[in-house]
Amino acid sequence: MKSILKSQFWKRRSGFFALVVGLFWLKTIIAYYLDFSLGISGIFQHLILWINPIATTLLLFGLTLYIKRPWLSYVTLLLIDTANTALLYFNIIYYRQFTDFMTINTMLGYSKVSEGLSGSSLALASPHDFIYWIDIIILAVLLLARLIKPDKRPVSRRLPLAITSVAVLLFSINLTLGEADRPQLLSRTFDRNYIVKYLGLDAFTVYDAVKTAQNNQVRASADSADLDSVMNFINQHYAAPNPKMYDIAKGKNVIVIHLESFQQFLIDDKVNGETVTPFLNSLYHDNQTYSFSNFFHQVGQGKTSDAENMLETGVYGLPQGSVFTALGSDNTFQAAPAILKQQAGYTSAVFHGNVGSFWNRNNVYKNFGYDNFYDASYFDTTGDRSEQYGLKDKLLFQGSIKYLEQLQQPFYAKFITVTNHFPFPLDKEDGDFPIPNTGDKAVDNYFATAHYLDQSVHEFFNYLKASGLYEKSIIILYGDHYGISNSDNLSLAPLLGKSADTWNDYDNAQLQRVPFMIHIPGQHNGGIQPQYGGEIDVLPTLEHLLGINNRGYVQFGTDLFSAKHDQVVPFRNSNFVTPEYTVVDDNIYKNSDGSLVTHPSATLKQQIAKDSTKVQKELQLSDTVNNKNLLRFYTPAGFTPVNPEDYNYHNDFAKAKKIRDQLGNKSTSLFSKNNDQSTTDLYKTDAPELNHHDVSADNDSQSDSANSSSYQDFFSGSGN
């Protein structure tokens, strides 16, 4: 210690500055690895992680070099160090409880934070926490004891400017590296973890402050009068239900299966003679299923979160970024969980094998009114059980049963699968589907992960039937967005019987079809539905099937079964598709043969202009609802706005069991209906992570060579 103190370097002001900066960088790195789960993979991401604290620390701490008075400069440097350490440490404590970082709104709402932290952070403290404070204490003592004396010599005029310039340059390099590894890092923010991982905690705090200020400014200018044009459009656009379809699923459980990155072309597709999705094919063609062949995803940069937002609120995502991450913590919603709970007594739950903070779901779901959120913390995600985006699908469904069976019926339950997500990795032990050889690894692997997803859904349906939930439920399956991007479509084209040389924007637009299936056991009037629609239409369709009047809610879609359903399907970029035409930018294509209309008639021009105006208005009004948080000014008759403080997703399993016990013989949970016996043993899976033996013969209907008749048997009642 004495040799360090005697060093001439530390006696200089620049030396002391370097010491403080170095120590803060060190404890930030320690926090990254010990206390935050940032999902670091590969040398490149580790390199970025080690770089990202340097720029902002130099920039912030470097401000003290502009102070001429030595003592004031040293004291200010320690104060900034203390404040930044406090920001780091409070985020550590918050992260231990919520697996998330503190936003500006979280900091300003201290009462909410303190309540969320159960009134005390002591229980969340860890023995190694002294690391974050010991350097400040030692430096303060050394200064007070005058073992370190402020250097009275003036600092070179060039040094502060040089430090600032270096900091700006380093941040630019840091941002460039981050964008290289995660394109659209700032414009398409879907997890706060990513901002911290690539740019650091200080950068995230500033970014969040700027976004919060922008949102607050827009909101401050809003008033109830802004709703007039929205309500006029909603009322004029309303489509009354089809009397033959209204309330045919009344009182049934609603199970929503989110088919990650699943595109319509996979249905009935074969690769090397092998069927890619045999079970989903049989479901698609079953007469108890209403299958929509012209259903399109309508997501923007928010991808999966946009799909969820549209399906559950009937409002579009944003033109840039995600409603979930940009506005979801604060906006007022009229969402499916709250509507079904208030109108028909539904309990609700989401099952997802990723961290709750991903897409800000841990906050958004509270504003939606979800009773339960079973995220990764409720599952064993260790080892090879997870891929990049969370728990593998077979394990998600199997692991969810002990929670699902505790829910009071009727319930609204959503399962978010993730295995079929780009870049479509799959362990060899999870399947050996014969993938194509296009030369594009993502395209080739896509078919293998889709096949795995198909098997996962089949296992879940087997359980539903064995447990008795099948007949009591309506099951909705949908693809959230494309899996193969436009940039990879040329590699995909030959597999679809197309030539890469003639592939164009029309083909890209048509590939935005995703499956949408409504399976209602006991109803045998289903079949392929040709009407055009999109994700924005799901909520009003579901409400009418359940016998819920959606008139008065702010929903931009219309009931797919209604005679007045609007078949103009907007894309988030303002392009659109109709049953006759596909419009991409200024080009009009005929759906009948995909040809470009080079000389449209006056009538066609007029119709396209009318549709385009309607699309632009619909998207603009939706953006106004989101950005100005207009639903805070409007409450439909019979609806009570959701109070997010009423929801807490810790110990959901215990809470569900407590409700079951309190209800006693009035409990409607599957567990109670099964004489207080668990149904988990009814779930059969060939997941190798659970079965460390050859189970390929355990269920012949799940083999790659299974024929369609075996799957049809499932729906006819002979299969379990």
XYZ file of C-alpha atoms in Angstrom:
720
model
C 0.000 0.000 0.000
C 2.799 2.408 0.918
C 4.552 1.779 -2.385
C 1.311 2.535 -4.228
C 0.788 5.741 -2.264
C 4.382 6.815 -2.862
C 4.000 6.333 -6.578
C 4.384 9.596 -8.432
C 1.566 8.584 -10.793
C -1.145 8.563 -8.095
C 0.062 11.929 -6.795
C -0.908 13.502 -10.084
C -4.516 14.484 -10.657
C -4.614 12.462 -13.859
C -3.351 9.435 -11.946
C -6.049 9.697 -9.293
C -8.620 10.112 -12.051
C -7.359 6.959 -13.791
C -7.494 5.042 -10.492
C -11.128 5.981 -9.821
C -12.170 5.231 -13.400
C -10.362 1.880 -13.343
C -11.946 0.802 -10.064
C -15.429 1.733 -11.244
C -14.883 -0.168 -14.501
C -13.750 -3.213 -12.513
C -16.788 -3.353 -10.245
C -19.091 -2.821 -13.225
C -17.559 -5.858 -14.917
C -17.965 -7.818 -11.675
C -21.651 -6.878 -11.593
C -22.104 -7.923 -15.224
C -20.829 -11.416 -14.504
C -21.962 -12.002 -10.916
C -25.306 -10.247 -10.612
C -26.766 -9.696 -14.078
C -27.793 -12.427 -16.513
C -27.019 -10.698 -19.790
C -26.879 -13.765 -22.006
C -23.276 -13.310 -23.121
C -22.159 -15.736 -25.808
C -19.029 -15.754 -27.920
C -15.764 -13.832 -27.697
C -17.199 -10.849 -29.583
C -19.951 -10.230 -27.020
C -17.486 -10.611 -24.153
C -15.258 -8.025 -25.841
C -18.138 -5.557 -26.174
C -19.086 -6.156 -22.546
C -15.587 -5.277 -21.352
C -15.506 -2.133 -23.493
C -18.954 -0.696 -22.808
C -18.385 0.787 -19.295
C -15.288 2.714 -20.389
C -16.786 5.355 -22.674
C -19.603 6.551 -20.425
C -17.388 6.412 -17.329
C -14.708 8.535 -19.008
C -17.329 10.976 -20.277
C -19.084 11.374 -16.924
C -16.079 11.268 -14.616
C -14.089 13.417 -17.036
C -16.305 16.397 -16.262
C -14.362 16.830 -13.013
C -11.178 17.577 -14.973
C -12.738 20.863 -16.088
C -12.864 21.996 -12.420
C -9.795 24.088 -11.628
C -9.924 23.973 -7.813
C -8.118 20.747 -6.735
C -10.114 19.847 -3.609
C -13.421 20.539 -5.350
C -12.362 18.434 -8.304
C -11.363 15.455 -6.115
C -14.513 15.655 -3.983
C -16.740 16.001 -7.049
C -15.075 12.984 -8.631
C -15.821 10.885 -5.536
C -19.400 12.165 -5.425
C -19.955 11.215 -9.063
C -18.324 7.864 -8.371
C -20.643 7.370 -5.383
C -23.737 8.368 -7.368
C -22.838 6.066 -10.250
C -22.074 3.241 -7.847
C -25.445 3.806 -6.203
C -27.118 3.560 -9.622
C -25.230 0.335 -10.278
C -26.012 -1.154 -6.872
C -29.701 -0.206 -6.830
C -30.017 -1.895 -10.216
C -28.311 -4.971 -8.794
C -30.809 -5.141 -5.928
C -33.725 -4.498 -8.278
C -32.449 -7.106 -10.734
C -32.214 -9.756 -8.036
C -35.927 -9.363 -7.391
C -37.329 -8.571 -10.843
C -34.657 -9.779 -13.304
C -34.881 -6.347 -14.901
C -33.247 -2.929 -14.807
C -34.654 0.190 -13.195
C -36.269 2.641 -15.588
C -36.706 6.358 -15.009
C -40.360 5.795 -14.204
C -39.350 3.098 -11.721
C -36.946 5.490 -10.012
C -39.520 8.262 -9.882
C -42.139 5.894 -8.480
C -40.183 4.989 -5.353
C -43.235 3.713 -3.493
C -43.818 1.115 -6.202
C -40.185 0.067 -6.119
C -40.079 -0.260 -2.356
C -43.280 -2.274 -2.383
C -41.934 -4.506 -5.132
C -38.795 -5.081 -3.115
C -40.953 -6.291 -0.234
C -40.131 -3.280 1.910
C -36.471 -4.113 2.399
C -33.433 -4.633 0.231
C -31.513 -6.319 3.039
C -32.984 -9.691 2.157
C -31.656 -9.229 -1.370
C -28.133 -8.317 -0.282
C -25.254 -10.675 -0.996
C -21.959 -11.190 0.891
C -19.913 -9.988 -2.060
C -21.742 -6.627 -2.197
C -18.961 -4.958 -0.222
C -16.966 -5.004 -3.471
C -19.153 -2.251 -4.862
C -18.491 0.169 -2.003
C -15.084 -0.659 -0.537
C -13.105 1.402 -3.076
C -15.074 4.568 -2.336
C -14.698 4.096 1.409
C -10.928 3.535 1.125
C -10.395 6.489 -1.192
C -12.466 8.778 1.028
C -10.486 7.717 4.091
C -7.184 8.249 2.275
C -8.229 11.727 1.224
C -9.471 12.677 4.693
C -6.275 11.300 6.264
C -4.319 13.261 3.649
C -2.501 10.092 2.604
C -3.673 11.117 -0.842
C -3.361 14.871 -1.281
C -5.095 16.765 -4.083
C -2.598 17.739 -6.739
C -2.413 21.531 -6.780
C -0.669 21.674 -10.119
C -2.959 22.878 -12.943
C -4.231 20.294 -15.388
C -3.218 20.720 -18.986
C -5.965 22.460 -20.923
C -5.837 19.711 -23.506
C -6.428 16.850 -21.055
C -10.179 17.404 -20.324
C -10.917 17.892 -24.019
C -8.823 14.849 -24.875
C -10.685 12.678 -22.331
C -14.058 13.878 -23.641
C -13.018 13.257 -27.241
C -11.726 9.788 -26.447
C -14.943 9.005 -24.582
C -17.093 10.058 -27.550
C -14.908 8.081 -29.947
C -15.027 4.975 -27.749
C -18.803 5.229 -27.453
C -19.114 5.486 -31.249
C -16.949 2.376 -31.627
C -18.957 0.632 -28.904
C -22.246 1.492 -30.611
C -20.935 0.329 -33.979
C -19.844 -3.002 -32.520
C -23.184 -3.385 -30.775
C -25.132 -2.636 -33.956
C -22.965 -5.131 -35.831
C -23.918 -7.897 -33.413
C -27.492 -6.724 -32.811
C -28.857 -4.662 -35.749
C -31.368 -1.898 -34.891
C -30.177 -2.025 -31.308
C -31.746 1.302 -30.322
C -34.603 1.542 -32.828
C -35.896 -1.965 -32.128
C -35.451 -2.338 -28.403
C -37.021 -5.577 -27.180
C -35.144 -6.209 -23.971
C -33.372 -3.824 -21.609
C -30.750 -6.519 -21.142
C -29.542 -5.873 -24.670
C -28.962 -2.152 -24.145
C -26.999 -2.834 -20.961
C -25.073 -5.703 -22.530
C -23.986 -3.703 -25.556
C -23.825 -0.102 -24.290
C -23.713 -0.239 -20.506
C -25.928 0.761 -17.608
C -25.267 4.508 -17.871
C -26.130 4.509 -21.570
C -29.314 2.576 -20.871
C -30.345 5.070 -18.173
C -29.798 8.019 -20.521
C -31.580 6.224 -23.360
C -34.526 5.429 -21.119
C -34.628 9.031 -19.851
C -34.779 10.380 -23.416
C -37.518 7.934 -24.407
C -39.455 8.700 -21.233
C -39.220 12.457 -21.862
C -40.418 12.013 -25.437
C -43.328 9.840 -24.353
C -44.276 12.211 -21.561
C -44.227 15.179 -23.914
C -46.558 13.444 -26.334
C -48.851 12.354 -23.516
C -48.904 15.814 -21.949
C -50.333 17.249 -25.148
C -53.131 14.682 -25.312
C -56.710 15.079 -24.149
C -59.987 13.223 -24.501
C -60.890 15.133 -27.660
C -58.174 13.184 -29.481
C -60.389 10.126 -29.142
C -63.193 11.551 -31.271
C -61.691 10.589 -34.623
C -60.659 7.193 -33.208
C -64.147 6.374 -31.965
C -65.732 7.565 -35.227
C -63.510 5.163 -37.159
C -64.114 2.275 -34.729
C -67.897 2.720 -34.852
C -68.006 3.016 -38.647
C -65.670 0.044 -38.999
C -67.570 -2.252 -36.629
C -68.660 -5.637 -38.002
C -71.585 -7.346 -36.287
C -71.125 -11.037 -35.412
C -72.269 -13.912 -37.575
C -75.360 -15.315 -35.766
C -74.316 -18.874 -36.650
C -70.939 -18.422 -34.952
C -71.807 -16.174 -32.036
C -71.278 -17.832 -28.602
C -70.609 -21.333 -30.014
C -67.646 -21.591 -27.608
C -69.281 -19.849 -24.677
C -67.862 -20.869 -21.304
C -65.018 -22.926 -22.780
C -61.406 -22.567 -21.703
C -59.329 -20.633 -24.206
C -55.878 -22.038 -24.959
C -53.694 -19.935 -27.251
C -50.613 -21.582 -28.745
C -48.108 -19.123 -30.111
C -46.262 -20.831 -32.964
C -42.969 -18.974 -33.055
C -41.856 -17.850 -36.553
C -44.237 -20.352 -38.166
C -45.241 -19.543 -41.746
C -48.209 -20.875 -43.679
C -46.110 -22.581 -46.377
C -45.054 -25.195 -43.796
C -48.582 -26.619 -43.741
C -48.707 -29.719 -45.978
C -45.075 -29.171 -46.978
C -42.622 -32.025 -47.487
C -38.831 -32.100 -47.541
C -37.063 -35.061 -49.147
C -40.381 -36.903 -49.084
C -40.884 -36.368 -45.341
C -43.831 -34.348 -44.001
C -42.624 -31.346 -42.021
C -45.627 -30.837 -39.726
C -47.870 -33.936 -39.834
C -49.859 -33.150 -36.696
C -50.523 -29.514 -37.509
C -51.508 -30.603 -41.018
C -54.138 -32.955 -39.620
C -55.357 -30.239 -37.272
C -55.512 -27.757 -40.135
C -57.735 -30.071 -42.204
C -59.914 -31.364 -39.359
C -63.589 -30.401 -39.562
C -63.495 -29.219 -35.948
C -60.950 -26.576 -36.965
C -61.648 -23.259 -38.656
C -58.414 -22.791 -40.618
C -57.684 -19.515 -42.384
C -55.666 -19.890 -45.572
C -55.298 -16.157 -46.213
C -54.265 -14.942 -42.777
C -51.295 -12.561 -42.539
C -49.008 -11.403 -39.771
C -48.909 -7.612 -39.415
C -45.923 -7.054 -37.162
C -43.316 -4.316 -37.391
C -40.041 -3.993 -35.527
C -41.705 -5.349 -32.404
C -42.021 -8.793 -34.014
C -43.375 -11.232 -31.402
C -44.469 -8.464 -29.046
C -46.381 -6.776 -31.882
C -48.206 -10.033 -32.562
C -49.128 -10.423 -28.905
C -50.241 -6.814 -28.729
C -52.542 -7.138 -31.746
C -54.014 -10.470 -30.700
C -54.799 -9.310 -27.196
C -55.728 -5.642 -27.647
C -56.897 -5.253 -31.242
C -54.486 -2.320 -31.645
C -51.457 -2.249 -33.957
C -47.819 -2.071 -32.959
C -45.677 0.999 -33.588
C -43.999 2.045 -36.863
C -40.656 1.927 -35.019
C -39.804 -0.033 -31.909
C -42.230 -1.992 -29.775
C -45.319 -0.944 -27.835
C -44.310 -3.437 -25.159
C -40.911 -1.900 -24.475
C -41.544 1.748 -25.354
C -44.985 2.241 -23.825
C -46.114 -1.008 -22.231
C -45.127 -0.165 -18.665
C -47.355 2.903 -18.518
C -50.104 2.644 -21.125
C -53.714 1.793 -20.391
C -54.982 -1.240 -22.321
C -58.293 -2.942 -22.990
C -56.826 -6.423 -23.328
C -58.231 -9.923 -23.634
C -57.334 -11.152 -20.107
C -59.165 -8.256 -18.454
C -62.116 -8.325 -20.863
C -62.665 -12.067 -20.474
C -62.260 -11.857 -16.707
C -64.737 -9.034 -16.292
C -67.252 -10.209 -18.887
C -67.153 -13.982 -18.389
C -65.206 -14.813 -15.201
C -62.003 -16.103 -16.813
C -58.717 -16.544 -14.970
C -55.617 -16.037 -17.100
C -52.016 -17.158 -17.388
C -49.027 -17.016 -19.721
C -46.441 -19.787 -19.978
C -43.093 -18.738 -21.429
C -39.646 -20.246 -20.977
C -37.684 -16.995 -21.270
C -36.960 -14.339 -18.656
C -39.915 -12.165 -17.723
C -38.157 -8.961 -18.743
C -37.867 -10.037 -22.375
C -40.075 -7.669 -24.377
C -40.923 -6.080 -20.997
C -43.580 -8.758 -20.492
C -43.283 -8.670 -16.696
C -44.735 -5.147 -16.787
C -46.983 -5.297 -19.843
C -48.864 -8.384 -18.672
C -49.836 -6.560 -15.493
C -51.350 -3.774 -17.586
C -53.125 -6.408 -19.681
C -54.650 -7.891 -16.537
C -52.992 -11.310 -16.643
C -53.484 -13.100 -13.329
C -50.396 -15.294 -13.687
C -47.140 -15.180 -15.619
C -45.026 -18.320 -15.500
C -41.709 -17.237 -16.980
C -38.303 -18.956 -16.983
C -38.006 -18.654 -13.205
C -40.756 -21.289 -12.843
C -38.974 -23.857 -15.011
C -35.696 -25.732 -15.006
C -33.823 -24.069 -17.872
C -30.369 -25.412 -17.050
C -28.011 -27.267 -19.335
C -29.329 -28.301 -22.721
C -32.941 -27.630 -21.780
C -32.841 -24.186 -23.357
C -31.866 -22.647 -26.653
C -31.061 -18.974 -27.231
C -34.581 -17.699 -26.586
C -35.600 -19.961 -23.730
C -36.874 -23.362 -22.706
C -37.400 -25.897 -25.478
C -41.006 -26.340 -26.522
C -41.523 -29.933 -25.371
C -40.202 -29.022 -21.952
C -42.321 -25.868 -21.808
C -45.577 -27.721 -22.401
C -44.642 -30.588 -20.096
C -43.402 -28.284 -17.334
C -46.503 -26.082 -17.516
C -48.992 -28.778 -16.598
C -48.527 -28.566 -12.829
C -49.389 -24.863 -13.082
C -52.154 -25.182 -15.669
C -54.079 -27.747 -13.641
C -54.329 -25.299 -10.718
C -56.074 -22.564 -12.733
C -59.747 -21.971 -12.049
C -61.910 -22.742 -15.080
C -62.782 -21.231 -17.417
C -59.265 -20.000 -18.057
C -57.482 -18.061 -20.767
C -54.003 -19.550 -21.137
C -51.292 -18.618 -23.602
C -48.247 -20.751 -24.420
C -45.350 -18.955 -26.118
C -43.070 -21.405 -27.911
C -39.519 -20.384 -28.834
C -37.594 -23.317 -30.326
C -38.607 -22.422 -33.891
C -36.783 -19.090 -33.654
C -33.975 -17.782 -35.834
C -31.267 -19.001 -36.252
C -33.188 -22.257 -35.625
C -30.646 -24.239 -33.596
C -31.619 -27.741 -32.515
C -29.617 -30.354 -30.645
C -29.133 -33.614 -32.533
C -30.818 -35.527 -29.732
C -34.026 -33.514 -30.318
C -34.592 -34.887 -33.783
C -33.097 -36.025 -37.049
C -35.522 -34.555 -39.579
C -33.916 -34.705 -43.050
C -33.274 -31.043 -43.738
C -32.830 -29.699 -47.272
C -29.514 -28.508 -48.615
C -30.072 -25.005 -49.940
C -26.714 -23.659 -48.855
C -28.464 -21.358 -46.406
C -28.114 -22.811 -42.909
C -31.034 -20.814 -41.453
C -33.401 -21.971 -44.205
C -32.285 -25.598 -43.861
C -32.593 -25.711 -40.072
C -35.996 -23.987 -40.147
C -37.684 -27.185 -41.249
C -36.114 -29.232 -38.443
C -37.215 -26.829 -35.691
C -40.692 -26.564 -37.234
C -40.923 -30.363 -37.141
C -39.882 -30.322 -33.482
C -42.556 -27.706 -32.750
C -45.140 -29.901 -34.480
C -44.203 -32.819 -32.218
C -44.410 -30.568 -29.167
C -47.953 -29.438 -30.005
C -48.995 -33.030 -30.657
C -47.774 -34.116 -27.219
C -49.704 -31.250 -25.641
C -52.905 -32.186 -27.483
C -52.473 -35.759 -26.296
C -52.390 -34.467 -22.737
C -55.431 -32.233 -23.245
C -57.419 -35.227 -24.390
C -56.145 -37.544 -21.666
C -56.850 -35.006 -18.910
C -60.341 -34.070 -20.071
C -59.457 -30.459 -20.874
C -59.753 -31.055 -24.606
C -63.558 -31.168 -24.787
C -63.830 -28.172 -22.460
C -61.574 -25.887 -24.469
C -61.277 -23.824 -27.610
C -57.694 -24.000 -28.894
C -56.230 -21.208 -31.002
C -52.952 -21.645 -32.854
C -51.237 -18.857 -34.764
C -47.896 -18.010 -36.343
C -46.635 -14.740 -34.937
C -44.441 -13.595 -37.839
C -42.187 -14.810 -40.625
C -39.350 -17.193 -39.877
C -37.506 -16.836 -43.169
C -36.768 -13.178 -43.883
C -36.957 -11.520 -47.291
C -33.169 -11.659 -47.528
C -33.304 -15.472 -47.277
C -36.357 -16.001 -49.469
C -34.243 -16.499 -52.591
C -32.729 -19.579 -50.949
C -36.220 -20.771 -50.003
C -37.759 -20.172 -53.444
C -36.700 -23.478 -55.099
C -38.246 -25.453 -52.234
C -41.544 -23.731 -53.000
C -41.342 -24.483 -56.717
C -40.297 -20.926 -57.555
C -37.359 -19.540 -59.449
C -35.013 -17.230 -57.579
C -34.568 -15.264 -60.814
C -38.253 -14.327 -61.001
C -38.836 -13.854 -57.268
C -40.208 -10.374 -56.506
C -41.974 -8.192 -53.935
C -45.272 -9.938 -54.606
C -43.781 -13.267 -53.552
C -42.309 -11.686 -50.415
C -45.704 -10.241 -49.507
C -47.533 -13.527 -50.043
C -45.042 -15.304 -47.794
C -46.256 -13.170 -44.899
C -49.110 -15.646 -44.513
C -49.058 -17.429 -41.171
C -51.368 -20.148 -39.871
C -54.421 -19.199 -37.874
C -56.518 -22.083 -36.592
C -59.467 -22.115 -34.225
C -60.053 -25.668 -33.030
C -63.368 -26.221 -31.247
C -63.926 -29.845 -30.165
C -67.521 -30.869 -30.772
C -68.031 -28.423 -33.644
C -67.900 -30.222 -36.997
C -68.666 -27.365 -39.377
C -65.102 -26.137 -39.683
C -62.828 -26.295 -42.669
C -60.642 -23.975 -44.723
C -61.760 -20.355 -44.483
C -60.794 -18.325 -47.585
C -61.490 -14.823 -46.259
C -58.540 -12.476 -45.897
C -57.566 -11.283 -42.456
C -54.715 -10.623 -40.061
C -53.651 -10.629 -36.444
C -55.578 -7.438 -35.743
C -58.810 -9.404 -36.331
C -58.261 -12.141 -33.749
C -59.623 -10.482 -30.603
C -63.046 -9.455 -31.992
C -63.364 -12.908 -33.565
C -62.631 -14.646 -30.262
C -64.944 -12.386 -28.284
C -67.889 -13.191 -30.525
C -67.178 -16.933 -30.406
C -67.322 -16.695 -26.603
C -70.543 -14.685 -26.695
C -68.919 -11.425 -25.573
C -70.171 -8.199 -27.113
C -67.117 -6.177 -28.140
C -69.021 -3.102 -29.235
C -67.561 -0.089 -27.472
C -64.014 -1.407 -27.147
C -61.265 0.288 -29.132
C -60.335 -2.520 -31.531
C -59.213 -1.894 -35.100
C -59.869 -5.402 -36.396
C -63.169 -7.042 -37.282
C -64.694 -10.488 -36.714
C -63.359 -12.851 -39.374
C -66.707 -14.663 -39.526
C -68.788 -11.499 -39.926
C -70.454 -10.753 -43.239
C -69.084 -7.211 -42.866
C -65.514 -8.272 -42.086
C -63.019 -5.910 -43.727
C -60.727 -7.968 -45.979
C -58.203 -5.191 -46.618
C -55.181 -6.368 -44.595
C -52.699 -3.585 -43.719
C -49.028 -4.267 -43.157
C -47.152 -2.123 -40.665
C -45.218 -0.401 -43.478
C -48.527 0.756 -45.053
C -48.467 -1.834 -47.839
C -51.572 -3.994 -47.929
C -53.229 -7.010 -49.464
C -56.838 -7.630 -50.515
C -58.492 -10.739 -51.974
C -57.817 -9.393 -55.480
C -54.640 -7.342 -55.230
C -51.363 -6.984 -53.370
C -50.015 -3.442 -53.092
C -46.301 -2.983 -52.365
C -45.129 0.623 -52.404
C -46.448 1.988 -55.718
C -46.796 -1.406 -57.386
C -50.058 -3.303 -57.791
C -49.989 -7.078 -58.284
C -52.881 -9.332 -59.260
C -53.318 -12.158 -56.757
C -54.714 -14.452 -59.449
C -51.357 -14.837 -61.198
C -48.905 -12.537 -59.370
C -48.491 -10.301 -62.393
C -47.651 -6.613 -62.098
C -50.462 -4.308 -63.182
C -48.625 -1.872 -65.449
C -51.643 0.072 -66.702
C -54.337 0.065 -64.009
C -57.769 1.210 -65.037
C -59.300 4.352 -63.608
C -61.650 2.199 -61.534
C -58.779 0.177 -60.109
C -56.787 3.320 -59.337
C -59.759 4.711 -57.481
C -60.251 1.508 -55.467
C -56.559 1.222 -54.572
C -56.491 4.895 -53.551
C -59.544 4.337 -51.347
C -58.013 1.254 -49.709
C -54.677 3.000 -49.259
C -56.323 5.989 -47.571
C -58.191 3.678 -45.238
C -54.991 1.766 -44.378
C -53.057 4.968 -43.685
C -55.851 6.329 -41.499
C -56.224 3.091 -39.543
C -52.510 2.868 -38.779
C -52.280 6.572 -37.921
C -55.223 6.366 -35.525
C -53.749 3.290 -33.867
C -50.429 5.104 -33.428
C -52.278 8.010 -31.841
C -53.981 5.671 -29.373
C -50.635 4.177 -28.399
C -48.406 7.238 -28.343
C -50.876 9.479 -26.539
C -52.156 6.737 -24.248
C -55.690 7.706 -25.186
C -57.401 4.747 -23.520
C -56.809 6.417 -20.153
C -59.540 8.857 -21.248
C -62.071 6.230 -22.255
C -63.655 3.308 -20.405
C -66.234 1.146 -22.226
C -69.474 0.385 -20.436
C -69.070 -2.564 -18.098
C -65.270 -2.436 -18.149
C -62.992 -1.462 -15.259
C -59.510 -0.187 -16.140
C -56.724 -2.498 -14.992
C -54.643 -1.443 -11.999
C -51.194 -3.031 -12.520
C -50.433 -2.735 -8.801
C -52.991 -5.488 -8.227
C -50.685 -7.991 -9.928
C -47.479 -9.613 -8.763
C -45.993 -12.615 -10.531
C -43.963 -13.982 -7.652
C -45.106 -17.270 -6.139
C -47.947 -17.647 -8.667
C -48.021 -21.401 -8.093
C -48.580 -20.943 -4.368
C -51.225 -18.293 -4.998
C -53.136 -20.554 -7.376
C -53.119 -23.392 -4.858
C -54.235 -21.034 -2.109
C -57.206 -19.915 -4.209
C -58.057 -23.558 -4.881
C -57.938 -24.371 -1.168
C -60.044 -21.343 -0.251
C -62.731 -22.325 -2.750
C -62.843 -25.890 -1.469
C -65.517 -27.913 -3.225
C -66.371 -24.839 -5.318
C -62.983 -24.960 -6.980
C -63.195 -25.495 -10.733
C -59.507 -26.231 -11.299
C -58.610 -29.412 -13.142
C -56.699 -30.546 -10.060
C -59.866 -30.244 -7.949
C -62.032 -31.909 -10.586
C -59.557 -34.783 -10.621
C -60.199 -35.515 -6.919
C -57.214 -33.419 -5.829
C -54.877 -35.589 -7.868
C -52.292 -34.195 -10.221
C -52.578 -34.907 -13.945
C -48.870 -34.427 -14.673
C -48.365 -38.179 -15.060
C -50.775 -38.086 -18.010
C -48.315 -36.004 -19.986
C -46.216 -38.176 -22.268
C -43.175 -36.715 -23.986
C -40.176 -38.079 -25.822
C -38.047 -35.079 -24.814
C -34.553 -36.546 -24.424
C -33.795 -34.174 -21.553
C -36.438 -36.039 -19.532
C -36.104 -39.498 -21.034
C -32.558 -40.758 -21.082
C -33.408 -43.852 -23.065
C -34.610 -44.666 -26.534
C -38.272 -43.724 -26.622
C -38.649 -43.653 -30.389
C -41.101 -46.537 -30.185
C -43.123 -45.160 -27.285
C -45.533 -43.324 -29.542
C -45.596 -44.411 -33.167
C -47.817 -41.510 -34.135
C -44.968 -39.115 -33.374
C -42.446 -40.704 -35.717
C -41.389 -38.901 -38.874
C -43.061 -41.546 -40.997
C -46.472 -41.164 -39.355
C -49.236 -40.987 -41.945
C -52.106 -38.556 -41.884
C -54.703 -41.167 -40.930
C -53.115 -41.702 -37.512
C -53.515 -37.994 -36.796
C -57.054 -37.984 -38.090
C -57.781 -40.747 -35.574
C -56.851 -38.323 -32.825
C -59.633 -35.938 -33.773
C -62.162 -38.676 -34.472
C -61.813 -39.885 -30.904
C -59.747 -43.045 -31.213
C -56.394 -41.543 -30.340
C -55.145 -40.418 -26.950
